[in-house]
Short mmCIF file of C-alpha atoms and ligand atoms in Angstrom, two decimals:
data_model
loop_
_atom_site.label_atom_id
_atom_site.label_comp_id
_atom_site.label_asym_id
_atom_site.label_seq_id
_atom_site.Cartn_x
_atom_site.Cartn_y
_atom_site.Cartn_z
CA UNK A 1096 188.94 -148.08 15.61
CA UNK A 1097 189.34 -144.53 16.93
CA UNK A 1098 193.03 -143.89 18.40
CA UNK A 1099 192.94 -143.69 21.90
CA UNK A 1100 196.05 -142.68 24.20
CA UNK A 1101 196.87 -144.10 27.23
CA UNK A 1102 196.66 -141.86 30.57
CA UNK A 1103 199.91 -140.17 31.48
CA UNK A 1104 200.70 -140.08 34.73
CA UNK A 1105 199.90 -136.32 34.96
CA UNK A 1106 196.20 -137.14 34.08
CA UNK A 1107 196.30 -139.89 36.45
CA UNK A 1108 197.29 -138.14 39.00
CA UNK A 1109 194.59 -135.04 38.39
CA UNK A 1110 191.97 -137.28 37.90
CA UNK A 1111 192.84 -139.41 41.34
CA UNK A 1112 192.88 -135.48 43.32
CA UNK A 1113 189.28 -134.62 41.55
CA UNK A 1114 188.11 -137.52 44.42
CA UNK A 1115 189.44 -135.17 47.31
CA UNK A 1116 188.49 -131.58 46.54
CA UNK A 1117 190.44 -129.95 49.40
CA UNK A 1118 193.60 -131.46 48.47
CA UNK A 1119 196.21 -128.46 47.74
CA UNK A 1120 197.88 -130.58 44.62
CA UNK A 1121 201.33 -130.29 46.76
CA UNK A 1122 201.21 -134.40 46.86
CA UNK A 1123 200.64 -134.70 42.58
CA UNK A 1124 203.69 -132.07 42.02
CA UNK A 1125 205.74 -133.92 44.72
CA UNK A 1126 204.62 -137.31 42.87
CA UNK A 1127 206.10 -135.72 39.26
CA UNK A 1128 208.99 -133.99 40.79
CA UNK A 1129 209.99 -137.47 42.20
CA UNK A 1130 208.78 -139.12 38.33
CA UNK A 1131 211.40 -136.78 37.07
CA UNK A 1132 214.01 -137.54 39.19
CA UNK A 1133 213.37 -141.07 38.13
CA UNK A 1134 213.41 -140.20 34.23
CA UNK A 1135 216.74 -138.23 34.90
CA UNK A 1136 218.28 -141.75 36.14
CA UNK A 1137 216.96 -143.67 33.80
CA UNK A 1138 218.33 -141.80 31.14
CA UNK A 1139 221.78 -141.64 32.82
CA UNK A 1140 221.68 -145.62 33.47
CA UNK A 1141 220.41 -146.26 29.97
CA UNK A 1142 224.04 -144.50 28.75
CA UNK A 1143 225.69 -146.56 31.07
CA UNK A 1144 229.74 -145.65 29.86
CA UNK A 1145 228.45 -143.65 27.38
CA UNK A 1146 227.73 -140.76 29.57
CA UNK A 1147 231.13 -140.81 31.86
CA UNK A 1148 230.51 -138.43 35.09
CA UNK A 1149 232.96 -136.70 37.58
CA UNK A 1150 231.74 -138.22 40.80
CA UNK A 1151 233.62 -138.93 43.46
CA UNK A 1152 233.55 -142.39 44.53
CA UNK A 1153 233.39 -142.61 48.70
CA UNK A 1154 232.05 -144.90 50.69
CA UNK A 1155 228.35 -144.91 52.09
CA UNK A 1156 227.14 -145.22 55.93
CA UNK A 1157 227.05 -148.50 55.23
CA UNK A 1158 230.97 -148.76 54.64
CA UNK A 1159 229.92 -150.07 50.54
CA UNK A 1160 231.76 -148.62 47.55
CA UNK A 1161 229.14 -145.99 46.21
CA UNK A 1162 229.06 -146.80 42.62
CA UNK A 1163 229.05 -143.63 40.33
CA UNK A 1164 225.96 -143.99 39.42
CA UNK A 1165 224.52 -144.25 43.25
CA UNK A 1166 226.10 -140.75 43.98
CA UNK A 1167 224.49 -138.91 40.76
CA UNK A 1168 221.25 -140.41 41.57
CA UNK A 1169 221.36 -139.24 44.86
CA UNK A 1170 222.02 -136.11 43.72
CA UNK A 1171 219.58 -136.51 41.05
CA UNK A 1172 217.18 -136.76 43.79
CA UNK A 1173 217.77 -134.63 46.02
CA UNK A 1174 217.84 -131.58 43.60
CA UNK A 1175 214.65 -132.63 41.92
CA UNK A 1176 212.83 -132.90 45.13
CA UNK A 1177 214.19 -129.92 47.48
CA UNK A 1178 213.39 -127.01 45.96
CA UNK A 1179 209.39 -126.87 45.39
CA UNK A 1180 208.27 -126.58 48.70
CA UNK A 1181 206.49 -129.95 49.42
CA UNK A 1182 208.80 -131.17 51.34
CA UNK A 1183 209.70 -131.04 54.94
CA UNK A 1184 212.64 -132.90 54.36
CA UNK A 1185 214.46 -135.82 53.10
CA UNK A 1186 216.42 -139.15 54.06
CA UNK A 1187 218.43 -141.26 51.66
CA UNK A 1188 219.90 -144.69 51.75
CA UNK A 1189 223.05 -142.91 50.44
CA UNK A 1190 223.12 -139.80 52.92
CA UNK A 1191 224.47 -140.69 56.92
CA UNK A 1192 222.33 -137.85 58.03
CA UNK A 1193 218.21 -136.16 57.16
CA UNK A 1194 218.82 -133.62 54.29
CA UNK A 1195 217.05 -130.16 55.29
CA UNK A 1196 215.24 -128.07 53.09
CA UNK A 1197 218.14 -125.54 51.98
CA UNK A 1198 217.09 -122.11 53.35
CA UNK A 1199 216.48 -120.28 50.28
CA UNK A 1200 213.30 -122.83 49.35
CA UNK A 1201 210.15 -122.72 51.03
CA UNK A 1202 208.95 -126.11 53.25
CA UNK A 1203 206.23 -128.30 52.90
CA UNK A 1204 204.38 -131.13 54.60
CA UNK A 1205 205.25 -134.44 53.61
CA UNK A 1206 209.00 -136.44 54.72
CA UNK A 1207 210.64 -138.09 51.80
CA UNK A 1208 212.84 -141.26 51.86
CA UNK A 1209 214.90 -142.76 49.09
CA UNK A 1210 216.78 -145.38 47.97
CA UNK A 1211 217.88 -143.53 44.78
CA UNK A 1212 219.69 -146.60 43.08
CA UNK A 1213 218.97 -150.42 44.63
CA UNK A 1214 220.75 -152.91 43.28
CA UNK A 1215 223.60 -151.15 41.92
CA UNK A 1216 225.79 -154.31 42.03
CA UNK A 1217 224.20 -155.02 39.40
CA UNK A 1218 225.06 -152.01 37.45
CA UNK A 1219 228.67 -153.18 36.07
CA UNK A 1220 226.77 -156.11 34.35
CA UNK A 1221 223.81 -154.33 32.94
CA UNK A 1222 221.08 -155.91 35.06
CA UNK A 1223 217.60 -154.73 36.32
CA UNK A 1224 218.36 -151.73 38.62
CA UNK A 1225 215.64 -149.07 40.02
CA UNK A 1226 215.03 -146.25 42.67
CA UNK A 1227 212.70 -146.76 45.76
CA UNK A 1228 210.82 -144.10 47.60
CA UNK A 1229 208.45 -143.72 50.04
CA UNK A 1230 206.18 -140.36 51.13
CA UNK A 1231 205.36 -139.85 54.77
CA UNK A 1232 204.04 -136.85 56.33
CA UNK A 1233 205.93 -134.35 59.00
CA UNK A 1234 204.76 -134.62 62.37
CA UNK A 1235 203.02 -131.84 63.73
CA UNK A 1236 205.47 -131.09 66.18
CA UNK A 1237 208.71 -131.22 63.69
CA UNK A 1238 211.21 -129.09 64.09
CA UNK A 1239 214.36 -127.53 62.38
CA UNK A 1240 216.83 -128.48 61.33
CA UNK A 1241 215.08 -131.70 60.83
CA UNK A 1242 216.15 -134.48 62.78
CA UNK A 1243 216.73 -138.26 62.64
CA UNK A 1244 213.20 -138.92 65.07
CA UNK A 1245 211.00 -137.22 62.10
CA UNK A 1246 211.13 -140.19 59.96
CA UNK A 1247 211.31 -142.84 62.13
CA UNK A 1248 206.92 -143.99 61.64
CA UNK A 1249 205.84 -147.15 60.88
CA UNK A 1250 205.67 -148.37 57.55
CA UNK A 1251 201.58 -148.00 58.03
CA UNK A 1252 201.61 -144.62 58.23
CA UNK A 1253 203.19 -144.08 54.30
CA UNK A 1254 201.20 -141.85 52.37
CA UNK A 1255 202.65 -143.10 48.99
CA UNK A 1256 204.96 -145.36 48.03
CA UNK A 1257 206.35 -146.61 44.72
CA UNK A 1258 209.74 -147.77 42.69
CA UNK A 1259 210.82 -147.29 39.12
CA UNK A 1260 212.82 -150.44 37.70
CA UNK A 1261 215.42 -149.53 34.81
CA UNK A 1262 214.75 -152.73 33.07
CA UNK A 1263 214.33 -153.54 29.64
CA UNK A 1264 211.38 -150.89 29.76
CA UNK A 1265 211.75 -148.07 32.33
CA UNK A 1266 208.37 -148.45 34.62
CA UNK A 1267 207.30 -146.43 37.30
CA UNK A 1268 204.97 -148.63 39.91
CA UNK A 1269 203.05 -146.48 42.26
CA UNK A 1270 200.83 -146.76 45.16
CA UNK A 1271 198.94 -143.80 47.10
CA UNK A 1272 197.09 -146.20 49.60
CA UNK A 1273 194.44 -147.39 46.82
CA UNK A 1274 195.69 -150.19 44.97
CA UNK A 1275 198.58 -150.69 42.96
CA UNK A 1276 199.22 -149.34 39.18
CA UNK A 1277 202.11 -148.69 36.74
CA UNK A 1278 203.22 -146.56 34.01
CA UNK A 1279 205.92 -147.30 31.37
CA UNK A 1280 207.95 -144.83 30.05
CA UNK A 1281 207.33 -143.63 26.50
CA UNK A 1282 210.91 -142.75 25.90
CA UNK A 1283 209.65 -140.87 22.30
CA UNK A 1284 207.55 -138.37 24.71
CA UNK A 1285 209.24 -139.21 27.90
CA UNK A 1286 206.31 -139.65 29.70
CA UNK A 1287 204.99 -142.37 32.22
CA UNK A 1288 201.86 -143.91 30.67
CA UNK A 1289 199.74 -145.73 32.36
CA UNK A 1290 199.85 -149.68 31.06
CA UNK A 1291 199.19 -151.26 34.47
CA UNK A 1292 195.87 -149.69 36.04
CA UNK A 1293 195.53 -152.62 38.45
CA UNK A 1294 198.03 -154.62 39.92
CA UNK A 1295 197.86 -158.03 41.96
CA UNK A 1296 199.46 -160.43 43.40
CA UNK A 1297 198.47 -164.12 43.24
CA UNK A 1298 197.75 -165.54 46.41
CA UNK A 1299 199.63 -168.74 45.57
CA UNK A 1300 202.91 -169.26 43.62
CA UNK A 1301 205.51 -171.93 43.20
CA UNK A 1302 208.27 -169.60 43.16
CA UNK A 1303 210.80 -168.68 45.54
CA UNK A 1304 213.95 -166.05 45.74
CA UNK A 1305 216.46 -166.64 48.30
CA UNK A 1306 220.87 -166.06 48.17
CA UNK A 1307 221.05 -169.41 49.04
CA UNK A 1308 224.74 -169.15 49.59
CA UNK A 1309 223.44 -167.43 53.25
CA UNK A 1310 221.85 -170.90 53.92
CA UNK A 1311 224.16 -171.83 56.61
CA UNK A 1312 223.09 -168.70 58.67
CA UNK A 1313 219.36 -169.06 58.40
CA UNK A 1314 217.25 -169.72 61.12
CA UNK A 1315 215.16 -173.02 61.22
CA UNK A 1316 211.53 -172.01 60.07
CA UNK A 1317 213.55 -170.28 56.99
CA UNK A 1318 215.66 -173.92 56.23
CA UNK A 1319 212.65 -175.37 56.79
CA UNK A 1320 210.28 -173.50 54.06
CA UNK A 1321 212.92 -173.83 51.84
CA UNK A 1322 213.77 -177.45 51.88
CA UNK A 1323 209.96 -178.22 51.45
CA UNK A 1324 210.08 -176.03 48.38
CA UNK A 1325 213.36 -177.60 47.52
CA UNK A 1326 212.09 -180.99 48.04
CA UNK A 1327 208.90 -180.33 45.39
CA UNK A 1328 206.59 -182.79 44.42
CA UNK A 1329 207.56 -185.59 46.43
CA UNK A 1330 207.40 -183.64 49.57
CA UNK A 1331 205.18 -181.97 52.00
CA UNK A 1332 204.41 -179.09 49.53
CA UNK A 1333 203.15 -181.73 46.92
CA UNK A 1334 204.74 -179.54 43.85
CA UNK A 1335 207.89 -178.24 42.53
CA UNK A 1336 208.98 -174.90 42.92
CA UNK A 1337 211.08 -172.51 40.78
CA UNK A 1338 214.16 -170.37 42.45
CA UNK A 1339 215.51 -167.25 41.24
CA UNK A 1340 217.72 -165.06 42.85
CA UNK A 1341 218.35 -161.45 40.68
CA UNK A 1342 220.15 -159.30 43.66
CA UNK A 1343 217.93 -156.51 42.83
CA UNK A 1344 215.38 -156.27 45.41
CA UNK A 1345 213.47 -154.15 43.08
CA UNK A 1346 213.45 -156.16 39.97
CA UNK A 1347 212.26 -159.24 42.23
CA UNK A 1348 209.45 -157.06 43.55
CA UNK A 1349 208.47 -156.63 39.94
CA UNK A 1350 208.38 -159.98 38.84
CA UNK A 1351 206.24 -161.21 42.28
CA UNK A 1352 203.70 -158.10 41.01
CA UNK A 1353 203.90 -159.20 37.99
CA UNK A 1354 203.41 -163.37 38.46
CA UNK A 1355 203.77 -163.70 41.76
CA UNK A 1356 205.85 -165.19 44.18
CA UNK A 1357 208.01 -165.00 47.68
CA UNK A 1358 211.13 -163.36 48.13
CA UNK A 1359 213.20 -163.41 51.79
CA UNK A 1360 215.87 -162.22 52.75
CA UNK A 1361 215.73 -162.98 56.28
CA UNK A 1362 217.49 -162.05 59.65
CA UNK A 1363 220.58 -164.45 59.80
CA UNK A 1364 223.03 -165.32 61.90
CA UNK A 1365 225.71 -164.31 59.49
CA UNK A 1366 226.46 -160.86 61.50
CA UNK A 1367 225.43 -159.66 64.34
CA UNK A 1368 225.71 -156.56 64.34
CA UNK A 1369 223.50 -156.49 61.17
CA UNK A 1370 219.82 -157.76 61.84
CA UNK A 1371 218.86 -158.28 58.09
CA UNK A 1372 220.11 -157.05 55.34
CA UNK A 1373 217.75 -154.63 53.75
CA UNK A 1374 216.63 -150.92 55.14
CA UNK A 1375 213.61 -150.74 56.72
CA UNK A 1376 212.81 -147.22 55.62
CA UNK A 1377 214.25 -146.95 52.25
CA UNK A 1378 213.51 -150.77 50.88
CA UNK A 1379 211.25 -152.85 53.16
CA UNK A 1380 208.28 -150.40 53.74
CA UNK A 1381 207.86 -149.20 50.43
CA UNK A 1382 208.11 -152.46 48.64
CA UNK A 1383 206.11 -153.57 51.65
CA UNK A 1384 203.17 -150.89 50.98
CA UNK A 1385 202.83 -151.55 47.26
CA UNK A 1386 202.82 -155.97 47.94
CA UNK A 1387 200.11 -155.11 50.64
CA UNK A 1388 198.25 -152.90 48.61
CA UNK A 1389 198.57 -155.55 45.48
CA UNK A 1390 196.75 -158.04 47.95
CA UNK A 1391 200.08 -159.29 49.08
CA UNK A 1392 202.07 -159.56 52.47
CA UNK A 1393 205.21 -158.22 53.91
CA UNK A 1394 206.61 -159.45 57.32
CA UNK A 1395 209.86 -159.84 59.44
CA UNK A 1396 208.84 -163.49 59.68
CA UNK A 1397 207.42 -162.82 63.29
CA UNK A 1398 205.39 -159.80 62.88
CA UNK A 1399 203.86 -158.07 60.23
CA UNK A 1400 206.88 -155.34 58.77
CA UNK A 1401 204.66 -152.66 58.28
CA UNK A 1402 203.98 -152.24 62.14
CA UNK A 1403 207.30 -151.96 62.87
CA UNK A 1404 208.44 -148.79 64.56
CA UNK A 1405 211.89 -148.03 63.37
CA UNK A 1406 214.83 -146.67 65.93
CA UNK A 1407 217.18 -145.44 63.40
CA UNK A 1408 217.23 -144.14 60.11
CA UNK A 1409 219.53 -146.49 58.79
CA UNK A 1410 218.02 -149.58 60.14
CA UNK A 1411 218.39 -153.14 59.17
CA UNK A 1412 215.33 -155.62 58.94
CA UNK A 1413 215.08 -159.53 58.11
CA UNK A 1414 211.94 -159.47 55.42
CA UNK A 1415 209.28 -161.78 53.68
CA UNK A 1416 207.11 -160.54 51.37
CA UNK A 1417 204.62 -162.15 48.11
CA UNK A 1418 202.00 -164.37 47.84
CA UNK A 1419 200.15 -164.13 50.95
CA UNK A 1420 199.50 -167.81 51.50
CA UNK A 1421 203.18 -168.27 51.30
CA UNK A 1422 203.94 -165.54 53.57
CA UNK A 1423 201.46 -166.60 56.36
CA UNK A 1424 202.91 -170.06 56.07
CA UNK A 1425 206.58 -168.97 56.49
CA UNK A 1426 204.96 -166.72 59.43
CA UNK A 1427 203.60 -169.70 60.73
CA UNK A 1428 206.71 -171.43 60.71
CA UNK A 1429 207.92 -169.12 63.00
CA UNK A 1430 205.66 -169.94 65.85
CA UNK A 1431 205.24 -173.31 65.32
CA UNK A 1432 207.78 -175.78 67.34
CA UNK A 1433 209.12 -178.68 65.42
CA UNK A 1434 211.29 -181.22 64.56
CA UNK A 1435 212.75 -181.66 60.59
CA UNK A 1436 215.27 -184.04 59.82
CA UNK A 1437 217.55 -182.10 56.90
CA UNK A 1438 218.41 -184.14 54.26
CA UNK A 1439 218.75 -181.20 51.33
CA UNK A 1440 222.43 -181.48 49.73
CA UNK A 1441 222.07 -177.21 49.69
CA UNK A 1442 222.73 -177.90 53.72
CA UNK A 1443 225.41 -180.27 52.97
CA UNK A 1444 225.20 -181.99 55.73
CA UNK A 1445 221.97 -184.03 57.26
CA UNK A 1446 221.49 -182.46 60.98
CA UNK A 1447 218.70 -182.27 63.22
CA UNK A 1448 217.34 -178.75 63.23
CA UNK A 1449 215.18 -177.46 66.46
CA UNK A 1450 213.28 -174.47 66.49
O1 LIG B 2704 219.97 -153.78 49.41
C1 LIG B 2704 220.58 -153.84 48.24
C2 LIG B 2704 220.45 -155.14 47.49
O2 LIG B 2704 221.19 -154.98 46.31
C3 LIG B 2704 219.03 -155.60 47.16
O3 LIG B 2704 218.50 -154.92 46.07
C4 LIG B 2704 219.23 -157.07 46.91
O4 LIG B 2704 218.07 -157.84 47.12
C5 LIG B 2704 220.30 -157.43 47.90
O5 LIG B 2704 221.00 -156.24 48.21
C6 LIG B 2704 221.26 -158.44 47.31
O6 LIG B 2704 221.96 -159.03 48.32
P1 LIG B 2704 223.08 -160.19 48.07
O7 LIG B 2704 224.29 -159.48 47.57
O8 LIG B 2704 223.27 -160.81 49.42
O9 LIG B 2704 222.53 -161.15 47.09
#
C-alpha cells in the first residue's frame, strides 16, 4: 500500500483558505502562531519538574494561586501571538486588564482571548490539562489603547475557536465555524496532524459530569436532572448513567467530543457574588463554539450561552453543554414548574424541592 501522510495542520489550513480567495492568510498565521504557543506549553508541561522556571508566583484577578506553569503559559502566549501583526489585541484569563499590541509591532484585525492553562489544579498530580482560545474580530470603531468593551461580543460572533489538551497525546481541536476537527501532535516532527477530520457529538449519552460536593447549592431543575440520572434504570430516565468528574473543563470537553456526554457546572447558590464558576469569554464560548459546531449544545440552563452578551471581561457564567437531547432536557427543566420528592442519599436528607 503506498505510504500516505496525514495533513498537517499547515496544509489544512491552506487548503481550507483556497475556498475564500480574498482571504489575506492573516487568520492561518494567527491559527499557527497560536499552534505554537500551544506546542511551547506542551513541551514545558510534558517536563513537568524537570524543566524548573523562575516565575514568580502571585495571585490572579481571581484572588487563585497562579501555578508556575499558568504564568509561563501566559507568557508563552502572549509573546507568540503579539508580535505578527494579526492581532488587535488580547485578553487572558490570567491578565486583570486587555493586553495592547506593544508599539513597536504592527496591528491587525482579529481580538484574541485565552485561557492559557485550564485546569491547572490538576497540574501537581499529572492530570489532563490544556489551553483554550477563542478568535473574534475588532470592531470597526476600536480604539487605542484597547479597552475592556472590545471584547465583550457574544459567543456567536467567534470567528474560531479551539483548545489543545496536554493529555496522554498532545491534541489540538479546532473549529473555524465549519465543523469540528483535530490534530495530534507528532512529537518526532512536532507537528499537529490531522487524525480527527470530523468530529461529533452523539445526541444521546448516559453520562454525566458534575462536582457533586456543590450539590447542596444547586438549584432545583439541576437536583432534579441529576437524581433521575442518579436514580438509573428504575427511574424516570429508564437507564443507568455513568458520572465522572476530572476538574479539567477541557479534558471533559474532550471526552463528550469524543463519546459524548453532559457536563454542568451550573450557577449555584454557593456565592453570590460569583454567578458560575467558569469564564464566559475564556472557557464557556469557546468550548461552547466547538460542542455547537460538533452538533452539540451549550446553555446557561435558561438561555442558549452563546447569545449571551458579556459585561465584563472577567465574567462568571453557570453552563451546560453535550449531547443535545440532554441539554434541551436540562433546559427544559428550567421552565417547567414541578414538584420532586428527593429521596437521593447524595442530598442527604429527603426534602420537598419547588421550582
Ligand atoms: O475553571 C477552571 C477549572 O479548573 C475547570 O477546568 C474545571 O472544570 C473547574 O475549574 C473545576 O472546578 P472544581 O474545583 O469546583 O471541581
Amino acid at each position: 500500500m503506498p505510504f500516505k501522510h496525514k495533513k498537517t495542520l499547515t496544509q489544512f489550513l491552506i487548503e481550507e483558505r483556497r475556498r475564500y480567495p480574498d482571504a489575506s492568510g492573516d487568520f492561518n498565521a494567527l491559527i499557527l502562531d497560536i499552534s505554537l504557543a500551544c506546542k511551547a506549553i506542551a513541551k514545558t508541561v510534558a517536563f513537568g519538574e524537570l524543566e524548573k522556571t523562575a516565575v514568580e508566583i502571585d495571585l490572579n484577578v481571581h484572588g487563585e494561586t497562579q501555578k508556575k506553569l499558568d504564568v509561563l503559559s501566559n507568557r508563552i502566549f502572549v509573546q507568540m501571538n503579539q508580535w505578527a501583526g494579526h492581532l488587535a489585541g488580547m485578553a487572558s484569563e490570567e491578565m486583570d486588564d486587555p493586553l495592547d499590541i506593544p508599539s513597536e509591532y504592527p496591528r491587525g484585525k482579529y481580538l484574541l482571548l485565552f485561557d492559557p492553562l485550564d485546569g491547572s489544579s490538576n497540574i501537581d498530580v499529572n492530570v489532563s490539562v490544556g489551553s483554550i482560545f477563542s478568535v473574534l474580530r475588532a470592531p470597526d470603531d476600536v480604539t487605542y489603547p484597547i479597552t475592556e468593551s472590545a471584547f465583550l461580543q457574544s459567543g456567536a460572533k467567534q470567528v474560531a475557536a479551539g483548545y489543545a489538551l496536554y493529555g496522554p497525546t498532545t491534541m489540538l481541536v479546532l473549529t473555524v465555524g465549519n465543523g469540528v476537527c483535530a490534530f495530534t501532535l507528532d512529537p518526532m516532527l512536532g507537528e499537529f496532524m490531522l487524525t480527527h477530520p470530523t468530529l461529533t457529538v452523539p445526541n444521546e449519552t448516559q453520562e454525566f459530569a458534575i462536582n457533586a460536593s456543590n450539590s447542596r447549592f444547586w438549584g432545583a431543575p439541576i437536583k432534579r436532572y441529576v437524581d433521575e440520572c442518579l436514580a438509573g434504570q428504575s427511574g424516570v430516565r429508564e437507564k443507568d448513567f455513568n458520572m465522572r468528574w476530572i476538574a479539567s473543563m477541557v479534558a471533559e470537553a474532550h471526552r463528550i467530543l469524543m463519546r459524548g456526554g453532559v457536563f454542568m457546572y451550573p450557577r449555584d447558590n454557593k456565592d453570590s457574588t460569583k454567578p458560575g464558576r467558569l469564564r464566559l469569554l475564556y472557557e464557556v464560548n469557546p468550548i461552547g463554539m466547538i460542542i455547537e459546531q460538533a452538533g452539540g449544545r451549550v446553555s446557561t440552563g435558561e438561555t442558549p450561552a452563546l447569545e449571551v452578551v458579556p459585561t465584563s471581561l472577567h465574567q462568571r457564567i453557570g453552563v451546560v453543554f453535550g449531547s443535545k437531547s440532554e441539554v434541551e432536557r436540562i433546559e427544559r427543566y428550567h421552565t417547567e414548574p414541578y414538584e420532586v420528592e428527593q429521596t437521593n442519599p447524595l442530598f442527604n436528607s429527603r426534602s420537598l424541592f419547588r421550582f
